[in-house]
Coordinates of C-alpha atoms (C1' of nucleotides) in Angstrom, one line a residue:
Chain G
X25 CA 162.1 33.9 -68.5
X26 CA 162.9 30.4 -69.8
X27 CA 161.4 28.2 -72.4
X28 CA 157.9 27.9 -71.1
X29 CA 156.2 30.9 -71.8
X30 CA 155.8 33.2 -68.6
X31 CA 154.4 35.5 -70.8
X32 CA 151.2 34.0 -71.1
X33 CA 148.1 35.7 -72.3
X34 CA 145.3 35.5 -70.0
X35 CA 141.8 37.2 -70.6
X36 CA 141.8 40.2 -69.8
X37 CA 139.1 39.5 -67.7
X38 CA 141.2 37.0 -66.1
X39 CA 144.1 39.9 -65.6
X40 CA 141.1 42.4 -64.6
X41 CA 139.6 39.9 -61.9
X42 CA 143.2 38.6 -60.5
X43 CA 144.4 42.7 -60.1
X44 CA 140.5 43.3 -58.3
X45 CA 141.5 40.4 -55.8
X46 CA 145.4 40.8 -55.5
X47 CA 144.3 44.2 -54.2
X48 CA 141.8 42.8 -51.5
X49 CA 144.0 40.1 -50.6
X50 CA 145.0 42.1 -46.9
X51 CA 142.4 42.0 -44.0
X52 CA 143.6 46.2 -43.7
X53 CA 142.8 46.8 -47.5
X54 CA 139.4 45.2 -46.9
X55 CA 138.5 47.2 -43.6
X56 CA 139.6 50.4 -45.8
X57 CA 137.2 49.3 -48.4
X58 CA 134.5 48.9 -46.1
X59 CA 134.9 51.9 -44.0
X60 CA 134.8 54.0 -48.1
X61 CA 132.1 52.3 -48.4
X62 CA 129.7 52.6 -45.6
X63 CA 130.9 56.7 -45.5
X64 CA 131.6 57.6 -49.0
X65 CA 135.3 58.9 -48.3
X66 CA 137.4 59.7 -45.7
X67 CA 141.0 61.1 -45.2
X68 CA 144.2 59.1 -44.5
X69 CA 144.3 60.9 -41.1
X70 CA 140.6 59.3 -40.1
X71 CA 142.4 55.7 -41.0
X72 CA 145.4 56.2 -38.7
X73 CA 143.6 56.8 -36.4
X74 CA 141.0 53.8 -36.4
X75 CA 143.8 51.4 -37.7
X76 CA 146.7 50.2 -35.6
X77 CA 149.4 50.9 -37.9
X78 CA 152.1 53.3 -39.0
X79 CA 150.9 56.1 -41.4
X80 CA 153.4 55.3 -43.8
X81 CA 152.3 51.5 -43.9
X82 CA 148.7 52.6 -44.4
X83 CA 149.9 55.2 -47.5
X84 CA 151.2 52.1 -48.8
X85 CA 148.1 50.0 -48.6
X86 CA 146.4 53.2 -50.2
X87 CA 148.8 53.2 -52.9
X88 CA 147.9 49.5 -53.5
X89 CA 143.8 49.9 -53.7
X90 CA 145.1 53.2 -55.7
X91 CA 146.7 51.5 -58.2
X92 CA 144.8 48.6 -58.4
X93 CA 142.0 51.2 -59.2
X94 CA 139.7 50.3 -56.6
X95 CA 139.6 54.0 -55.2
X96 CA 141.1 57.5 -56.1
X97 CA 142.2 60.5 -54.2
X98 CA 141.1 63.9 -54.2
X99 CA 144.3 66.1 -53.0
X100 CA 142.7 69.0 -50.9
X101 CA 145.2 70.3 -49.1
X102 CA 146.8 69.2 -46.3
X103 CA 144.8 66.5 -46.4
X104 CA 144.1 63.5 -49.0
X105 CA 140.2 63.0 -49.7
X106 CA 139.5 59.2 -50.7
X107 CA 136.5 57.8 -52.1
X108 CA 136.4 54.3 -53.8
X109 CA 136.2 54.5 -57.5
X110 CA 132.7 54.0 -58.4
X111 CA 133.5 52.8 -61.9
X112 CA 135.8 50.3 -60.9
X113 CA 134.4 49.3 -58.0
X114 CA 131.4 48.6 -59.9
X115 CA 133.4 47.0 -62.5
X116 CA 135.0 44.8 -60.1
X117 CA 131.7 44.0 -58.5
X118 CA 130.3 42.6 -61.6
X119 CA 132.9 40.5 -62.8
X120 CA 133.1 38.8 -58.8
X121 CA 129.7 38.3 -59.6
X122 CA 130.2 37.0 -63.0
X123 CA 132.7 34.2 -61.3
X124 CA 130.3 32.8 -58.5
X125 CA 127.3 33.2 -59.9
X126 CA 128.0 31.1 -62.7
X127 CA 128.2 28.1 -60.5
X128 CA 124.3 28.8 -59.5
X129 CA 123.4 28.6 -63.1
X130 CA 124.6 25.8 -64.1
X131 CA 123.0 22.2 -63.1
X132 CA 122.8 22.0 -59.4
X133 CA 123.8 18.0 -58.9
X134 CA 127.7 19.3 -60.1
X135 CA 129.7 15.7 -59.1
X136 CA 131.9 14.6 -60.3
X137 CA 131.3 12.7 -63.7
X138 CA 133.9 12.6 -66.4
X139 CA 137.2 10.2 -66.2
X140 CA 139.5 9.5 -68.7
Chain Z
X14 CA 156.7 42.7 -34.2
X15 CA 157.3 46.5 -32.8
X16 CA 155.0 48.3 -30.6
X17 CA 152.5 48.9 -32.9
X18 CA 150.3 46.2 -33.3
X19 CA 151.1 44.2 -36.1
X20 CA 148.7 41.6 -34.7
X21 CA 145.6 44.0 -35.3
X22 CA 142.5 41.8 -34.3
X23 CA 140.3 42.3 -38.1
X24 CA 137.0 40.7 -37.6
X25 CA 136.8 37.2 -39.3
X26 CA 134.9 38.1 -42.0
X27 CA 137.3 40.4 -43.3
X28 CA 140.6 37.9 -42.8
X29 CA 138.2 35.5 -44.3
X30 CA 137.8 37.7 -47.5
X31 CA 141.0 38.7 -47.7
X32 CA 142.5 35.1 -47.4
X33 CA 139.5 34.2 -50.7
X34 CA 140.7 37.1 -52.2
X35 CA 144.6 36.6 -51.8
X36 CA 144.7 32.9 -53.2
X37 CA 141.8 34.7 -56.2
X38 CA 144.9 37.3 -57.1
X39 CA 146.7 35.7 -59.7
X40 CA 145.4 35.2 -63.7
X41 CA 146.3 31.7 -63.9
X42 CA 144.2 30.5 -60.2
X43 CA 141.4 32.5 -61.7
X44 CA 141.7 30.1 -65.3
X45 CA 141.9 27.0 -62.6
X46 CA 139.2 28.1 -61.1
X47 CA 137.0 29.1 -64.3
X48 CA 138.1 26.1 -65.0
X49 CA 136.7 23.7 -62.5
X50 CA 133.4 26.1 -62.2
X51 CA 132.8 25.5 -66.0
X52 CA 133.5 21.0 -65.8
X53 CA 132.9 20.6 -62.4
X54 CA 136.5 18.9 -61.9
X55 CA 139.4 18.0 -63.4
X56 CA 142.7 16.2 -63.0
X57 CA 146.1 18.2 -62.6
X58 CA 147.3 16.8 -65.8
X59 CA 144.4 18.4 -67.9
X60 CA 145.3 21.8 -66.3
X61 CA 148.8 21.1 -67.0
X62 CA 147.9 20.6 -71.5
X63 CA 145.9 23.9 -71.3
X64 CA 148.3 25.9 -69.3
X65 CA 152.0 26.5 -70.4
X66 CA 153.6 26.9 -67.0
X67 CA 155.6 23.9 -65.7
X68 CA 153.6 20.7 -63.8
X69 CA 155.1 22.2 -60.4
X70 CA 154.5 25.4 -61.3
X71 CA 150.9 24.5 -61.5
X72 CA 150.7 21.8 -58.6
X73 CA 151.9 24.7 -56.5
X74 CA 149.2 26.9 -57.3
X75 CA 147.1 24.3 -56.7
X76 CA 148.3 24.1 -53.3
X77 CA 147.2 28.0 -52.5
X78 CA 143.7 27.3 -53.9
X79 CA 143.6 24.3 -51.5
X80 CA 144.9 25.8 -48.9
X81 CA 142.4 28.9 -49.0
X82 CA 139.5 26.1 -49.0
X83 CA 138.7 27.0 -52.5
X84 CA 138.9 23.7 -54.0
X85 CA 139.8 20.3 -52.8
X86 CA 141.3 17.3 -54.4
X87 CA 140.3 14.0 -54.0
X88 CA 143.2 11.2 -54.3
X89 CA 142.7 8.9 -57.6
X90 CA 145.4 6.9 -58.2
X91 CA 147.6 7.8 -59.9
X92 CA 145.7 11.0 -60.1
X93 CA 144.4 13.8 -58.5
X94 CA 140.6 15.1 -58.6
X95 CA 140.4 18.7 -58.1
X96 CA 137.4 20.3 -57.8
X97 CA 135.7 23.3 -56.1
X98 CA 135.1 23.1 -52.4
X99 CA 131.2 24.0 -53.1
X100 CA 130.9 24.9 -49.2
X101 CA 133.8 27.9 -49.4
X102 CA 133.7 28.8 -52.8
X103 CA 129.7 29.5 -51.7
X104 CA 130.7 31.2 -48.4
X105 CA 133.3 33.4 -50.5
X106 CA 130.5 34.0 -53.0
X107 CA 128.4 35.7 -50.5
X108 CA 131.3 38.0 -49.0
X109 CA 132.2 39.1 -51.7
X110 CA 128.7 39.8 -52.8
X111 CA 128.3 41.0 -49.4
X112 CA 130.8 43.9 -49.5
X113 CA 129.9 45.1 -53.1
X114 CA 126.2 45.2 -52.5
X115 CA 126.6 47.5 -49.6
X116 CA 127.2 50.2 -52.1
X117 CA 123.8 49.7 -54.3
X118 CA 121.9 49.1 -51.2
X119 CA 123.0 52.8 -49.8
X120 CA 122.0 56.2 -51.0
X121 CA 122.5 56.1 -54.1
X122 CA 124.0 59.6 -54.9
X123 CA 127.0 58.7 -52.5
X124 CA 129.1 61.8 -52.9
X125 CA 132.2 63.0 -50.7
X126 CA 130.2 64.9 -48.3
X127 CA 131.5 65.5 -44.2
X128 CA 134.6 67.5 -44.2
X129 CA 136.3 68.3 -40.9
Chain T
dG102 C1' 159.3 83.8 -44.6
dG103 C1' 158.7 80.4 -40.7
dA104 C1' 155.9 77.0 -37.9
dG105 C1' 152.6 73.7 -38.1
dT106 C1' 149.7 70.0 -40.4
dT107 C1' 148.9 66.2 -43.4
dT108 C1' 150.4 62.8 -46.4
dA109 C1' 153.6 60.5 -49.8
dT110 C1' 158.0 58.6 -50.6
dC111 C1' 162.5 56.6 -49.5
dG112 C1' 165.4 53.2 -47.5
dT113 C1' 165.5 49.0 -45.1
dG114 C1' 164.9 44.2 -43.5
dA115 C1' 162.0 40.1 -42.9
dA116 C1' 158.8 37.3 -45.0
dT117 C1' 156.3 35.6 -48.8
dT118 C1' 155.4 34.7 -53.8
dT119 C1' 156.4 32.9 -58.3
dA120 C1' 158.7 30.3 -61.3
dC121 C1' 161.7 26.5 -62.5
dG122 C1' 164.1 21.7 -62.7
dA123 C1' 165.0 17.7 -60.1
dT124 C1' 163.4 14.3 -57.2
dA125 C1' 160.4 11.6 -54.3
dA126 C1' 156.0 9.4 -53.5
dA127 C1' 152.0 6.5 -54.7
dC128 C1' 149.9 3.6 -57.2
dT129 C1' 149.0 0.3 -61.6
dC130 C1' 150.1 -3.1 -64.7
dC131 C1' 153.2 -6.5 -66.7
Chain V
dG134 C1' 159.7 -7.0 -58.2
dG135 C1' 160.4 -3.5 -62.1
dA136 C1' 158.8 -0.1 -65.6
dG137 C1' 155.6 3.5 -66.3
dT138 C1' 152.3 7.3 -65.0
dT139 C1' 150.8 11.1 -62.3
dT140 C1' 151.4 14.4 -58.9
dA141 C1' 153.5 16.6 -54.8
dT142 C1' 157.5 18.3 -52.6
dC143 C1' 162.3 20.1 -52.3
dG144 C1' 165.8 23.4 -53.4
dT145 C1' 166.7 27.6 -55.4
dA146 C1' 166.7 32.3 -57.3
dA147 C1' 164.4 36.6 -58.5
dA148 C1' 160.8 39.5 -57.5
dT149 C1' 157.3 41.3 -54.6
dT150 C1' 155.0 42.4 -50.2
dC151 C1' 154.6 44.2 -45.6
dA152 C1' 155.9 46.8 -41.9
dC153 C1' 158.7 50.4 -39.9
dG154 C1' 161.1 55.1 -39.1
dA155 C1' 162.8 59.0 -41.2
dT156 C1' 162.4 62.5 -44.4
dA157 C1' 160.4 65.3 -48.1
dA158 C1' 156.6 67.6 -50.3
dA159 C1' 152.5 70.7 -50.3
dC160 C1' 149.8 73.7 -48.4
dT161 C1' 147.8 77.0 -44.6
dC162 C1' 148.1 80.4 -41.2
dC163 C1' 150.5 83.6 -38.4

DNA sequence: GGAGTTTATCGTGAATTTACGATAAACTCC
DNA sequence: GGAGTTTATCGTAAATTCACGATAAACTCC
């Protein structure tokens, strides 16, 4: 950390939306996220199995939508029961939402006026 | 590259989304982009006054916004006019609203139900 | 208690990201 | 042509990501 502050404080929004997307930045995070979606949950096994990739890489990926707090885990043993987290997910969904949508309610024309 | 395929064949909407959402995951490309959403465009030297990272710092995440499709700068000597590429940033609009609306549009109780 | 099942975690290596300062490139104006 | 302005690119270092195999952890069932 030098002079210039690294440190800066974003909105949390800002932090909020940025974690949301860092999280979906993978093309196997968002096929996980689809698959939760269109059948409510489903068990790490169910993913190995329709995904092409070691099970330990797609705990991994897990972990990341985990921690990100896109979905949670129910532990039922042996297995792992995920679901997306329908808080955050909804959360996440409104301030996506909140980002592109604002460019539809502003004035359509949108050039490019003001130079210095 | 080992036997397992590394080079899984996603569908293009979902490397599509994931490459939006990788160059969306990080606080300060999400103030750029506010940014440009709210004034339409703006030069990299405005960004660089109301963001205390260093110019290259900043030129550089300019670059992974650019190179997603996100925004595009138009050459001003001895400027540089950034401003949304309205085409993608609309396209990326409707993915993501795409893969979040899936969930309102379904049953709404959505509760862990098919176990094994 | 031991075998089997399912999943997370560890350790590792290659690649990518993030930040910086320094420098080059492009163009204007004197 | 030279000084000044603005921005991109280069080089670099630290941190993070992504993939893997191997191993550990948690639990069931015999």
């Amino acid at each position: 950390m030098s002079r210039t502050l690294a440190n800066v404080a974003y909105s949390t929004d800002e932090k909020q939306l940025a974690n949301f997307a860092k999280a979906m930045g993978h093309p196997v995070r968002i096929q996980i996220l689809k698959l939760l979606n269109a059948q409510a949950c489903c068990y790490t096994g169910d993913l190995t199995e329709s995904i092409p990739l070691a099970q330990s890489t797609i705990s991994q990926h897990l972990k990341v939508l985990k921690d990100a707090g896109l979905i949670q885990g129910e532990i039922l043993p042996p297995k792992v029961k995920y679901c997306l987290n329908q808080d955050n997910w909804t959360a996440a969904g409104r301030l996506f939402k909140e980002i592109f949508d604002f460019s539809l309610s502003e004035s359509p024309a949108k050039s490019c006026s003001s130079d210095e």
